[in-house]
mmCIF file of C-alpha atoms in Angstrom:
data_model
loop_
_atom_site.group_PDB
_atom_site.id
_atom_site.type_symbol
_atom_site.label_atom_id
_atom_site.label_comp_id
_atom_site.label_asym_id
_atom_site.label_seq_id
_atom_site.Cartn_x
_atom_site.Cartn_y
_atom_site.Cartn_z
ATOM 1 C CA MET A 1 74.510 -95.776 -30.218
ATOM 2 C CA THR A 2 73.259 -93.158 -28.652
ATOM 3 C CA VAL A 3 75.002 -90.120 -27.163
ATOM 4 C CA LYS A 4 73.197 -87.389 -25.009
ATOM 5 C CA LEU A 5 75.477 -84.807 -23.294
ATOM 6 C CA ILE A 6 74.402 -83.102 -19.708
ATOM 7 C CA ALA A 7 74.980 -80.286 -18.757
ATOM 8 C CA HIS A 8 74.802 -78.996 -14.838
ATOM 9 C CA THR A 9 76.316 -75.348 -13.250
ATOM 10 C CA LEU A 10 78.188 -74.893 -10.262
ATOM 11 C CA ILE A 11 76.754 -70.921 -9.644
ATOM 12 C CA GLN A 12 78.823 -69.237 -6.245
ATOM 13 C CA ARG A 13 77.986 -66.035 -5.055
ATOM 14 C CA ASP A 14 79.231 -64.799 -2.301
ATOM 15 C CA ARG A 15 81.899 -67.341 -1.728
ATOM 16 C CA LYS A 16 78.701 -69.802 -1.166
ATOM 17 C CA TYR A 17 77.374 -72.608 -3.892
ATOM 18 C CA LEU A 18 73.906 -73.245 -4.890
ATOM 19 C CA LEU A 19 72.665 -76.433 -4.267
ATOM 20 C CA ILE A 20 69.379 -78.391 -5.379
ATOM 21 C CA LYS A 21 66.983 -81.287 -3.018
ATOM 22 C CA ARG A 22 66.211 -83.092 -6.048
ATOM 23 C CA THR A 23 62.231 -84.014 -5.697
ATOM 24 C CA ALA A 24 60.076 -87.709 -5.438
ATOM 25 C CA ILE A 25 58.703 -87.460 -8.880
ATOM 26 C CA LYS A 26 59.965 -85.321 -11.602
ATOM 27 C CA ARG A 27 57.718 -85.433 -15.126
ATOM 28 C CA GLY A 28 55.063 -88.783 -13.440
ATOM 29 C CA LYS A 29 57.878 -90.318 -12.439
ATOM 30 C CA LEU A 30 59.823 -91.774 -10.429
ATOM 31 C CA ASN A 31 63.070 -89.295 -9.924
ATOM 32 C CA VAL A 32 66.461 -91.393 -9.331
ATOM 33 C CA TYR A 33 68.059 -90.205 -6.423
ATOM 34 C CA PRO A 34 65.102 -88.056 -4.583
ATOM 35 C CA HIS A 35 65.551 -85.884 -1.285
ATOM 36 C CA PHE A 36 69.406 -85.858 -3.076
ATOM 37 C CA TRP A 37 71.626 -82.267 -3.187
ATOM 38 C CA ASP A 38 72.400 -81.966 -6.813
ATOM 39 C CA ILE A 39 73.261 -79.032 -9.011
ATOM 40 C CA PRO A 40 70.926 -77.694 -11.542
ATOM 41 C CA GLY A 41 71.220 -79.075 -14.673
ATOM 42 C CA GLY A 42 69.855 -81.603 -17.306
ATOM 43 C CA SER A 43 69.627 -82.893 -20.600
ATOM 44 C CA VAL A 44 70.938 -80.632 -23.669
ATOM 45 C CA GLU A 45 68.332 -80.454 -26.309
ATOM 46 C CA PRO A 46 68.768 -81.100 -29.628
ATOM 47 C CA GLY A 47 69.909 -77.904 -31.755
ATOM 48 C CA GLU A 48 71.859 -76.100 -28.599
ATOM 49 C CA THR A 49 74.835 -76.057 -27.521
ATOM 50 C CA PRO A 50 76.410 -77.119 -24.094
ATOM 51 C CA GLN A 51 76.327 -73.430 -23.306
ATOM 52 C CA GLU A 52 73.138 -72.491 -24.137
ATOM 53 C CA GLY A 53 70.739 -75.889 -21.834
ATOM 54 C CA ALA A 54 72.994 -74.828 -18.525
ATOM 55 C CA ARG A 55 71.731 -71.601 -18.840
ATOM 56 C CA ARG A 56 68.433 -73.055 -19.488
ATOM 57 C CA GLU A 57 68.399 -75.739 -17.231
ATOM 58 C CA ALA A 58 69.511 -72.777 -14.490
ATOM 59 C CA VAL A 59 66.155 -70.520 -15.973
ATOM 60 C CA GLU A 60 63.261 -73.594 -15.855
ATOM 61 C CA GLU A 61 64.834 -75.320 -12.092
ATOM 62 C CA ILE A 62 65.974 -72.188 -10.215
ATOM 63 C CA GLY A 63 64.172 -69.298 -12.007
ATOM 64 C CA LEU A 64 68.068 -67.470 -12.175
ATOM 65 C CA GLU A 65 70.098 -66.368 -15.223
ATOM 66 C CA ILE A 66 73.512 -66.921 -15.445
ATOM 67 C CA SER A 67 76.766 -66.239 -16.462
ATOM 68 C CA LEU A 68 78.985 -68.703 -18.089
ATOM 69 C CA GLU A 69 83.041 -68.774 -16.594
ATOM 70 C CA LYS A 70 85.030 -72.250 -17.361
ATOM 71 C CA ILE A 71 83.709 -75.996 -17.646
ATOM 72 C CA ILE A 72 85.505 -77.122 -14.308
ATOM 73 C CA HIS A 73 84.688 -81.116 -14.829
ATOM 74 C CA GLU A 74 83.330 -83.151 -17.270
ATOM 75 C CA ASP A 75 82.832 -87.316 -16.948
ATOM 76 C CA GLY A 76 81.514 -90.148 -19.359
ATOM 77 C CA GLU A 77 79.125 -93.603 -18.648
ATOM 78 C CA TYR A 78 78.788 -95.742 -20.885
ATOM 79 C CA ASP A 79 74.532 -96.995 -19.866
ATOM 80 C CA ALA A 80 74.366 -100.576 -21.255
ATOM 81 C CA ALA A 81 71.075 -101.288 -20.289
ATOM 82 C CA LYS A 82 70.013 -97.905 -22.528
ATOM 83 C CA ALA A 83 72.918 -98.780 -25.197
ATOM 84 C CA THR A 84 73.240 -94.912 -24.029
ATOM 85 C CA VAL A 85 76.535 -92.632 -23.316
ATOM 86 C CA PHE A 86 75.793 -90.616 -21.303
ATOM 87 C CA THR A 87 77.885 -87.219 -20.736
ATOM 88 C CA ARG A 88 78.666 -84.981 -17.724
ATOM 89 C CA LEU A 89 79.925 -81.170 -18.276
ATOM 90 C CA VAL A 90 80.231 -78.788 -15.528
ATOM 91 C CA TYR A 91 80.364 -75.477 -15.736
ATOM 92 C CA ALA A 92 81.153 -72.601 -12.975
ATOM 93 C CA ALA A 93 78.750 -69.996 -13.041
ATOM 94 C CA VAL A 94 77.686 -66.293 -10.879
ATOM 95 C CA PRO A 95 74.308 -64.906 -10.873
ATOM 96 C CA ASN A 96 74.392 -61.804 -13.558
ATOM 97 C CA GLN A 97 73.633 -58.481 -11.082
#
């Protein structure tokens, strides 16, 4: 069984939250939940901490350097078809000044 760690950020500034709209195609394949609203995040890469992954994903997806505050959500799900446990961490974050 594989375990996959996902790190997301809920970025707040001036009492507003940043959302992104999912694309229809991602890396040449159909994206899951295209055109839905989401928060920045994605898979943590080998050798990377969840915090590093969350910050990297924010730069890659929205071009924004951020500071993480704390974990505000954690959940997990087993995908039997992929024999994989997906664990998601969501961090509260603010843009760097």
